Short mmCIF file of C-alpha atoms in Angstrom, two decimals:
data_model
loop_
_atom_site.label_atom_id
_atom_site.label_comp_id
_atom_site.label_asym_id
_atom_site.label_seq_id
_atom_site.Cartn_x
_atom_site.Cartn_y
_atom_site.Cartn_z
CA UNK A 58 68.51 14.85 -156.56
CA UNK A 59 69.24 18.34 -155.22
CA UNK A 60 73.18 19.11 -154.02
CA UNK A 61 73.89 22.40 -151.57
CA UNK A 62 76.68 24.66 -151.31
CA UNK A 63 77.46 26.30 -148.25
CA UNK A 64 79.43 29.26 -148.70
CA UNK A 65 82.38 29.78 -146.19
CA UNK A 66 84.91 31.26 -148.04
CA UNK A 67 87.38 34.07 -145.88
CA UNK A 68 87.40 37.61 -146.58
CA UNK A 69 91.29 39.60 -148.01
CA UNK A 70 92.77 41.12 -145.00
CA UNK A 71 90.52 38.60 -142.85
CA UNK A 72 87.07 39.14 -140.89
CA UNK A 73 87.41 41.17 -137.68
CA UNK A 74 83.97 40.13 -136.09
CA UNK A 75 85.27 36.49 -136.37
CA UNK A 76 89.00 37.98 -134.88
CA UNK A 77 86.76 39.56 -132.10
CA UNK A 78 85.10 36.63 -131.40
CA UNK A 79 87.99 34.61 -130.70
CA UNK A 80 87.56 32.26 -134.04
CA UNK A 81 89.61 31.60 -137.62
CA UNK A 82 85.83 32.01 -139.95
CA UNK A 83 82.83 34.08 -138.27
CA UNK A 84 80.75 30.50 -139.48
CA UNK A 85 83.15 28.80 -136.61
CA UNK A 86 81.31 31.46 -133.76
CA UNK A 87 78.95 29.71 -131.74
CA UNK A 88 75.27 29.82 -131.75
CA UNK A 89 73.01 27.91 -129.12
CA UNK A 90 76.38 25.80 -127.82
CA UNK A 91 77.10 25.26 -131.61
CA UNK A 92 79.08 26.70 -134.89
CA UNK A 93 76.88 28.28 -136.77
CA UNK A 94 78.46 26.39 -139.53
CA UNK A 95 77.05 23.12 -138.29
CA UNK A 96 73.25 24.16 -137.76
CA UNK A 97 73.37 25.41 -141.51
CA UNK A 98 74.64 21.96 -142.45
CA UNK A 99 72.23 20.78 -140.49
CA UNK A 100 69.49 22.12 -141.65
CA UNK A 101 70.26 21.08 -145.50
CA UNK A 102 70.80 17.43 -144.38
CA UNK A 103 67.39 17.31 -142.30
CA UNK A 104 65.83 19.00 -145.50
CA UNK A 105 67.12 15.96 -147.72
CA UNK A 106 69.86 17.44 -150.23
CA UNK A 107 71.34 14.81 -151.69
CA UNK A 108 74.86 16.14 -151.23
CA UNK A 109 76.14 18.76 -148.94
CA UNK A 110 79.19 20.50 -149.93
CA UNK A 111 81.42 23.16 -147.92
CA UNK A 112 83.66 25.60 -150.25
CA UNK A 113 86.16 27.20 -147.82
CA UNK A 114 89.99 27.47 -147.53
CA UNK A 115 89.86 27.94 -143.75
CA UNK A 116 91.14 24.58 -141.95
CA UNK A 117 89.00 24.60 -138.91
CA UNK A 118 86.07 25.34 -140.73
CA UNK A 119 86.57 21.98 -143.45
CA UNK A 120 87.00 19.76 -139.38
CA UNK A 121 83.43 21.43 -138.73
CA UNK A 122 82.32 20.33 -142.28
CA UNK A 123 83.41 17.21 -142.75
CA UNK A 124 82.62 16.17 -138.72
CA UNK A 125 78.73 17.28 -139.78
CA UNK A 126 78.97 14.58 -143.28
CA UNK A 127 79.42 17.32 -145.76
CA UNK A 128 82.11 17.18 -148.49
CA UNK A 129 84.84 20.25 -148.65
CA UNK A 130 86.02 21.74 -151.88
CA UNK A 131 88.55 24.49 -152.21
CA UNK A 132 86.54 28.12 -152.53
CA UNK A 133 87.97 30.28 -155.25
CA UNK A 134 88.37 33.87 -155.65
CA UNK A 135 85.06 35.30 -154.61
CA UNK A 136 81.54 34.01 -154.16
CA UNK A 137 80.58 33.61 -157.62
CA UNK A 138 83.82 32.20 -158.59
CA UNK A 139 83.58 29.16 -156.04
CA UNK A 140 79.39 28.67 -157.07
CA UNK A 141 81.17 28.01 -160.89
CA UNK A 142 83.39 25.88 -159.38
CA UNK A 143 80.81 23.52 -157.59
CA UNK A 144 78.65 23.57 -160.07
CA UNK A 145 81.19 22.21 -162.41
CA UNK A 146 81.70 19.31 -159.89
CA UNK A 147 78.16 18.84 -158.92
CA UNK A 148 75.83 19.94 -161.58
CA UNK A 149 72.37 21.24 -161.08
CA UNK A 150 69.96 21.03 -159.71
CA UNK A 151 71.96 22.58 -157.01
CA UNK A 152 70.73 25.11 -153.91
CA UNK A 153 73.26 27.88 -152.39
CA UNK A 154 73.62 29.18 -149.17
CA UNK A 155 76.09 30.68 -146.88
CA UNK A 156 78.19 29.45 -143.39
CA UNK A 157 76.61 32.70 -141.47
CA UNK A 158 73.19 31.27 -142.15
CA UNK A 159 72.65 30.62 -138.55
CA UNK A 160 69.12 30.33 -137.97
CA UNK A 161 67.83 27.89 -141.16
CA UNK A 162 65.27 25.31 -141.15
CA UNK A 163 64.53 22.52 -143.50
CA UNK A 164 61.41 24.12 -144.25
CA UNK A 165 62.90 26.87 -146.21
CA UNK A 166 64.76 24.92 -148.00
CA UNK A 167 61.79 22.60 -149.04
CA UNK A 168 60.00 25.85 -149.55
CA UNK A 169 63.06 27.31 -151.96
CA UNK A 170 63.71 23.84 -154.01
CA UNK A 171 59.49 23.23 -154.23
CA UNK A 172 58.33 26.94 -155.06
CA UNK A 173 60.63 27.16 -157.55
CA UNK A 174 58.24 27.25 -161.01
CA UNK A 175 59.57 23.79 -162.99
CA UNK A 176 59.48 26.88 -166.07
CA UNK A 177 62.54 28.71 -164.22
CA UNK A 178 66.35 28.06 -164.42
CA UNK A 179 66.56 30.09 -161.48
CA UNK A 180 64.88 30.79 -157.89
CA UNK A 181 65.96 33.85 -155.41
CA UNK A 182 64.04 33.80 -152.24
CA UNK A 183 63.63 37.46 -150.57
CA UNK A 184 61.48 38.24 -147.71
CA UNK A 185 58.74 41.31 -147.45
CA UNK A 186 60.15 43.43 -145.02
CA UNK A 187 56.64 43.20 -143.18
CA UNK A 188 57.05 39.77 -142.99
CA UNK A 189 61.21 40.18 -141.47
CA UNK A 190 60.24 43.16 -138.91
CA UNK A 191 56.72 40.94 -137.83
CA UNK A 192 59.27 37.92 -136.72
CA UNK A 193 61.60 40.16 -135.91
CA UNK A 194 60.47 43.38 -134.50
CA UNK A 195 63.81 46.26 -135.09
CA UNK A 196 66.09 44.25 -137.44
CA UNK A 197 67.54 46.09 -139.13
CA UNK A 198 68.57 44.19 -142.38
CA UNK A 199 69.48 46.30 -146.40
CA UNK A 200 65.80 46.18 -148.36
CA UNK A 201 65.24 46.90 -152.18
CA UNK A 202 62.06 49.13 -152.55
CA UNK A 203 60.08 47.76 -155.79
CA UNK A 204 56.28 48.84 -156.36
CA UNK A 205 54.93 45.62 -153.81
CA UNK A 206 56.96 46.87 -151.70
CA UNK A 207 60.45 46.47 -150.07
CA UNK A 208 62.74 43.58 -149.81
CA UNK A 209 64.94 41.64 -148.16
CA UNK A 210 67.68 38.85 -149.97
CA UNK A 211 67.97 35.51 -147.75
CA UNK A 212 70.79 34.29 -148.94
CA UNK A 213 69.01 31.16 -150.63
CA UNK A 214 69.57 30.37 -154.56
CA UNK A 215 68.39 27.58 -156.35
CA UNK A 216 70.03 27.21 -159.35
CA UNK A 217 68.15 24.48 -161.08
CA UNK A 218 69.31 24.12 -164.52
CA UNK A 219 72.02 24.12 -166.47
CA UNK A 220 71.27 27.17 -167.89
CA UNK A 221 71.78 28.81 -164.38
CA UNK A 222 75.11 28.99 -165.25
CA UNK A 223 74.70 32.36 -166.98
CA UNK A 224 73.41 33.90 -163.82
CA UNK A 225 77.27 33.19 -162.21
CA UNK A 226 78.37 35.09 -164.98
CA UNK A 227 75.91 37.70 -163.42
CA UNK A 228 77.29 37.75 -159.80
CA UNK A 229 80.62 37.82 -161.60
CA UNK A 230 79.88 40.88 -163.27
CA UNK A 231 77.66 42.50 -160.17
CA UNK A 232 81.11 41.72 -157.61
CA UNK A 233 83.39 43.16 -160.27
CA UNK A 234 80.70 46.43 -160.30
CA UNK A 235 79.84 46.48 -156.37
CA UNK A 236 81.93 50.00 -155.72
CA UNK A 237 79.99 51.10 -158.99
CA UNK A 238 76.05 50.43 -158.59
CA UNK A 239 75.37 53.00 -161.89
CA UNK A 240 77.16 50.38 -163.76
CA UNK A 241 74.91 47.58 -162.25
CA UNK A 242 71.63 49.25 -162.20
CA UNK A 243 72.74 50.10 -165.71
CA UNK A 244 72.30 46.10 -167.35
CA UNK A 245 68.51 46.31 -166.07
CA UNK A 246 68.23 48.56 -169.40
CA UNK A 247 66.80 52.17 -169.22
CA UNK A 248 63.53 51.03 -169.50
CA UNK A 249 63.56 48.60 -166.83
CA UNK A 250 65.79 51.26 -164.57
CA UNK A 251 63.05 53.37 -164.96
CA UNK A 252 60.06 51.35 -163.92
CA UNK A 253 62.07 50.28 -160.44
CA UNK A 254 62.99 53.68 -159.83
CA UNK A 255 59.31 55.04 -160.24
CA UNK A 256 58.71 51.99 -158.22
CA UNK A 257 56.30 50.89 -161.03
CA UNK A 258 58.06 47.09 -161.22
CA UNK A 259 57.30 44.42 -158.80
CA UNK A 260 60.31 42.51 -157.23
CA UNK A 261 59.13 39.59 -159.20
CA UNK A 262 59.36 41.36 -162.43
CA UNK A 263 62.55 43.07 -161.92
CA UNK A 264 64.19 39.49 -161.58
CA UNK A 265 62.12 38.16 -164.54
CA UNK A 266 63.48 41.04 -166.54
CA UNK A 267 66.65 40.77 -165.68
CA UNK A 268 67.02 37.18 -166.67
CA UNK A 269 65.71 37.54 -169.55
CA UNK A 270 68.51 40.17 -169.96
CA UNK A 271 71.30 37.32 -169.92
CA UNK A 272 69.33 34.56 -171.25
CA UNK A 273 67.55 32.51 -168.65
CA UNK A 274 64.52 32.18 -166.30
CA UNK A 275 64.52 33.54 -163.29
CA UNK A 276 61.69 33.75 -160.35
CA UNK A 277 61.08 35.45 -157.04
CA UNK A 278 60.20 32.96 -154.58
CA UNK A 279 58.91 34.87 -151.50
CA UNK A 280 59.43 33.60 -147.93
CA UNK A 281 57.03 32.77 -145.94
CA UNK A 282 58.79 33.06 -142.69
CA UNK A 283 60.96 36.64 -142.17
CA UNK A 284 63.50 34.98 -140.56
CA UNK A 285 64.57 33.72 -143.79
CA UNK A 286 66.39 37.02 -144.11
CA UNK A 287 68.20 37.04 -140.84
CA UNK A 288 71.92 35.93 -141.40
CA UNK A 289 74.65 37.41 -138.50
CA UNK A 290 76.53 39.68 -140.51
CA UNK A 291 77.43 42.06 -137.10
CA UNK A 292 77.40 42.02 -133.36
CA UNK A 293 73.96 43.03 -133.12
CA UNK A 294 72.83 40.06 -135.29
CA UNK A 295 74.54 38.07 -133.10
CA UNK A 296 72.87 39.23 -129.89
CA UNK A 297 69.57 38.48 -132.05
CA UNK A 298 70.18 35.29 -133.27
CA UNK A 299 70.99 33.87 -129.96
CA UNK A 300 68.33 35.25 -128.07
CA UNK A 301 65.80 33.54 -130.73
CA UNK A 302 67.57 29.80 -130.64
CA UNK A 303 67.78 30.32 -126.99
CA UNK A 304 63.79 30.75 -126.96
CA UNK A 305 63.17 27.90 -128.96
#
């Protein structure tokens, strides 16, 4: 049985959007008359994890958490960091996510945990960004240009075997190296570097490669919806995200 992990730990120096929005955790800031924290939960229960867990240090954001029937552990120093430490209490199979997820649905979750090849230790979902602009004409979201095209992250991991374990060590590395990307870009290997810059690797490729790099199986699993890739990471996402629940 799959567990989840719902990101929500609080930023050094603390998060002015959530300050400006009159809340502790931007996860607490309402979306459609709830916390955006509690329609992620939501979503993971109604897609049939197992057990839902809540990694945050913020007080009002563990009442949200445990009011919705998810469990709340302590998060750690960084994203990665608090993913080792729930996987050491949980185990795999187990499917990340984060608190600012506002807008998603069961479905993608089924679609992460069920598209994910049984061969892989590992399953990233990005969306095309033809897919993200068609259900969402002028986001504006960060894409990764490979040679079928350019990409969104949507902040869904499956890590579904033990052996995922090596990809924290990974993220570790990649947050340790964000303020240096050479040095990041630099553990695909020159060869592989090469290809993505010539844009002559697929997205699915460039993950294979690179975990293959540290020892594991890893897999693209493309979403089908491009809302997938909408999280509320500004004001403007916000405005966005609303307007969308509100139409539902």
């Amino acid at each position: 049985m799959t567990a989840a992990l719902v990101l929500a730990g609080t930023r050094r120096g603390g998060d002015p959007f959530a300050a400006a929005n009159g809340v502790s955790h931007k996860s607490l800031i309402e979306v459609g008359g709830r916390p955006m924290l509690e329609r992620v939960i939501g979503a993971l229960h109604d897609a049939g994890m197992a057990q839902v867990a809540v990694s945050t240090n913020d007080g009002a954001v563990a009442d949200v958490a445990r009011k919705c029937s998810a469990e709340v552990i302590a998060a750690a120093d960084g994203p990665s960091a608090s993913v080792a430490a729930a996987l050491a209490a949980f185990g795999t199979p187990m499917l990340v996510t984060t608190s600012d997820h506002a807008l998603l649905r069961a479905a993608w979750v089924r679609e992460m945990v069920g598209r994910t090849p049984e061969t892989a230790d590992v399953g990233i979902m990005l969306a095309r960004q033809d897919r993200v602009e068609a259900a969402l004409p002028g986001a504006r979201r960060t894409y990764l240009a490979f040679a079928d095209g350019r990409w969104s992250g949507c902040n869904l991991f499956y890590l579904r075997t033990e052996r995922a374990e090596a990809a924290i060590d990974l993220w570790q590395m990649v947050e340790a190296d964000r303020k240096r990307p050479w040095r990041i870009a630099a553990r695909l290997g020159p060869a592989t570097l090469l290809s993505m810059l010539l844009r002559r690797l697929t997205l699915a490729e460039g993950i294979a490669r690179l975990g293959r790099r540290i020892g594991i199986e890893a897999a693209l699993v493309p979403a089908t919806d491009g809302l997938a890739a909408v999280d509320v990471d500004k004001p403007a996402d916000l405005v966005a995200v609303r307007r969308l629940v509100a139409q539902d």
